[in-house]
Amino acid sequence: MKLKNLAVAGTIAIAATVALAACSSASPTSTASPAAPLSGTITSGGSSAQANAQTAWAAAFQAQNSGVTINYDKSQGSGGGVTNFLSGTYDFAGTDAALTSDQQTQSQTLCGAGGALDLPVYLSGVAIIFNVPGVTKLNLDSASIAKIFNKKITMWNDPALVALNPGVTLPSAKVTPVVRSDGSGTTNNFTTYLSQVQKANWPYPASSAWPVTGESAQQGGSGVVSTVAAGKDTIGYADQSSIAKATAADIQLGTTSTYVTYSAAGATAAFTEAASANPSTKGDLTQALDYTKISGTNSYPIPLLSYDVVCTTFKTAAQAKLTKAYVGFIDSTIGQAVAAKNAGSAPLPASILADVKSSLASVK
Amino acid sequence: MVILAGVAIFLIVQAAPAIAANWQTNASLTTGPTANQASFWTYVAPLIWGTVFVSAIALVMGAPVAIGIALFISHYAPRRIAGVLGYLIDLLAAVPSIVFGLWGIFVIRPFLLPLTVWLNHNLGWIPIFGGQASATGSTLFAGAVVLAVMMLPIITSISREIFLQTPRLHEEAAFALGATKWEMIRLAVFPYARSGIVSALLLGLGRALGETMAIALIVSPSLKFWVQLLTDGQNSQTVAANIALNFPIADTLQRQALIGTGLMLFVILIAVNLIARTIVARTGPGARNKRAQRKARQLPPTDPGVIATADAAAGPVGATTVATAEGVE
């Protein structure tokens, strides 16, 4: 604690010196502000998927800039985050789905003609977790995942599942799929994956609300994880970073015979293969994920991406500077490493980080 | 009253665009939580059914227990135990509903699972116990049990107070006629407390109708008219839990739709309260008093025979009798 205080005092002292030097060297007519340490409050909120990562980022950022307070309200969810952002209460919103074209148009009244920018900040994967007594390892392909969650495969010893899992004794028991009862970005990602990869077995469009009825629906990712763990013969989906000790299935890569266990590197590799820029405005970094393109031997087939949304023009320059500094920190190599260590996310590829940096440079 | 009107106006103004919108073509309403609905009314109807159904089941389970406890505290238990027990029951009212929800998930759900399977297996021919029994325990049954526990302190404490107010003279009179204790309760306590019990039940029902977190956490819902209590993912959702679950993800118009469902719940709750008041006003001891007094006042006071009749009409709970009873105490 003492050391930290000393370090802070040191930083301030150095900054003050620099500031003084800047003042003395600047010409008297210059109005440029001195390089003072950052201070102020960032108000934000939205996606609960990136909440743990936001906590870690805020802590790390505040350790460097003690005058900054960062509030991230995860209770709002992605939809609430965007709504509050568009009404002007948030400096940035965390959301699992990029702004729709309607929302992009709306944002122009708040952010000027440039609109708002979706910046990728958080990468993880959707894990398929299960709890079947005696089964510790399970291979699934996309067709069986779609059929299980669409109630077409109802028994654990279904021939399709037995064929995928040689050497594993699957019990003759009913499958209980566990899904989300609340609207969620994880659901949106997962249904996008199913609707792209398994059109024949998954007749529903991508949606943040779970489309199939008659399955055990639970509140929140933690609700799904605890119900799968407490139940018997259950299977569910959740953000990789929230599954704790639950057992996750290995997912088949495309139509190959390779089954991939989730790894952070695998999610990053999958993202690199699947993502293509789909900007809604200049500098916007919305990524369209094409899950059918994921093919690397190590790539995890269901990556999950979350964005932070910022204005291209802030109301005040000071707030712009502060928010830019924070989002810039999130999308730095260090920021991504902090989230990977504390929230279990996967680091975004360097090319995306470079894109974010150049997009942020245009924010004022 | 002003606040109530304010709330009503807020709800109506907020909900109007969603209620008026075309639910089949609107870009916002055809996606997410409000997808696949013909209109606002097809969206809200199963929610209202779910709300009323789960509350009614909870009331059926909770009311006899609550009234039994109240009776035990007021008429059976020794004074010291009664005080402690009453205090403990009142404390239940202080437990936040989120705690009840978590308790439901981690304790009640696994606890009820064997009973769920047994009921489904042996009494499955009764529609409400039929269907595919849940393997996780997230049933409407579990939700209703937790709601019943949450209603308990409200119903118990109000009925207990009413039972304690039974005039001692009535009780003594019943005993004097040779009644046993249970007969005395049926003859003297229940008739006196009837309106009080009804209003206690309706207040408990109000608590259950508006309950959010416990239901949102425990019950695995869908938007359906459904009567089978033991199924998973088929249970009719309640209005309040539906709002809590979908509000974060909803966009502006979807939020207005959710507020619209809240408006319907508001209407139901007001209706329940009005019914409660009407029943109390109709059958309450006070009402009968007033009516009798009015009658007495209308009659010429000089006729002693008529006054006697009026007193008889005022019945066992006439104002004078109560006053005497209080005097005795």
mmCIF file with all atom_site columns, C-alpha atoms in Angstrom, chain B residues 15 18 61 65 73-74 91 106 120 152 160 227 235 257 271-272 282 297 325:
data_model
loop_
_atom_site.group_PDB
_atom_site.id
_atom_site.type_symbol
_atom_site.label_atom_id
_atom_site.label_alt_id
_atom_site.label_comp_id
_atom_site.label_asym_id
_atom_site.label_entity_id
_atom_site.label_seq_id
_atom_site.pdbx_PDB_ins_code
_atom_site.Cartn_x
_atom_site.Cartn_y
_atom_site.Cartn_z
_atom_site.occupancy
_atom_site.B_iso_or_equiv
_atom_site.pdbx_formal_charge
_atom_site.auth_seq_id
_atom_site.auth_comp_id
_atom_site.auth_asym_id
_atom_site.auth_atom_id
_atom_site.pdbx_PDB_model_num
ATOM 1  C CA . ALA B 1 15  ? -47.231 1.463   -23.169 1.00 0.00 ? 15  ALA B CA 1
ATOM 2  C CA . ALA B 1 18  ? -46.366 -0.749  -28.205 1.00 0.00 ? 18  ALA B CA 1
ATOM 3  C CA . MET B 1 61  ? -51.107 -24.261 -0.660  1.00 0.00 ? 61  MET B CA 1
ATOM 4  C CA . VAL B 1 65  ? -51.113 -23.381 6.599   1.00 0.00 ? 65  VAL B CA 1
ATOM 5  C CA . ILE B 1 73  ? -50.686 -18.666 17.855  1.00 0.00 ? 73  ILE B CA 1
ATOM 6  C CA . SER B 1 74  ? -53.903 -16.939 18.897  1.00 0.00 ? 74  SER B CA 1
ATOM 7  C CA . LEU B 1 91  ? -39.448 -12.113 10.478  1.00 0.00 ? 91  LEU B CA 1
ATOM 8  C CA . PHE B 1 106 ? -30.522 -24.390 -4.160  1.00 0.00 ? 106 PHE B CA 1
ATOM 9  C CA . ASN B 1 120 ? -46.163 -37.238 -11.967 1.00 0.00 ? 120 ASN B CA 1
ATOM 10 C CA . LEU B 1 152 ? -47.258 -16.876 4.857   1.00 0.00 ? 152 LEU B CA 1
ATOM 11 C CA . ARG B 1 160 ? -53.744 -13.609 13.971  1.00 0.00 ? 160 ARG B CA 1
ATOM 12 C CA . VAL B 1 227 ? -51.772 -25.994 -16.547 1.00 0.00 ? 227 VAL B CA 1
ATOM 13 C CA . ASN B 1 235 ? -44.767 -23.240 -17.515 1.00 0.00 ? 235 ASN B CA 1
ATOM 14 C CA . ALA B 1 257 ? -44.327 -3.564  -24.768 1.00 0.00 ? 257 ALA B CA 1
ATOM 15 C CA . ALA B 1 271 ? -59.025 -5.122  -9.304  1.00 0.00 ? 271 ALA B CA 1
ATOM 16 C CA . VAL B 1 272 ? -57.892 -7.549  -6.583  1.00 0.00 ? 272 VAL B CA 1
ATOM 17 C CA . ARG B 1 282 ? -70.005 -6.238  2.544   1.00 0.00 ? 282 ARG B CA 1
ATOM 18 C CA . ARG B 1 297 ? -81.779 5.427   13.452  1.00 0.00 ? 297 ARG B CA 1
ATOM 19 C CA . ALA B 1 325 ? -65.900 -7.232  25.968  1.00 0.00 ? 325 ALA B CA 1
#
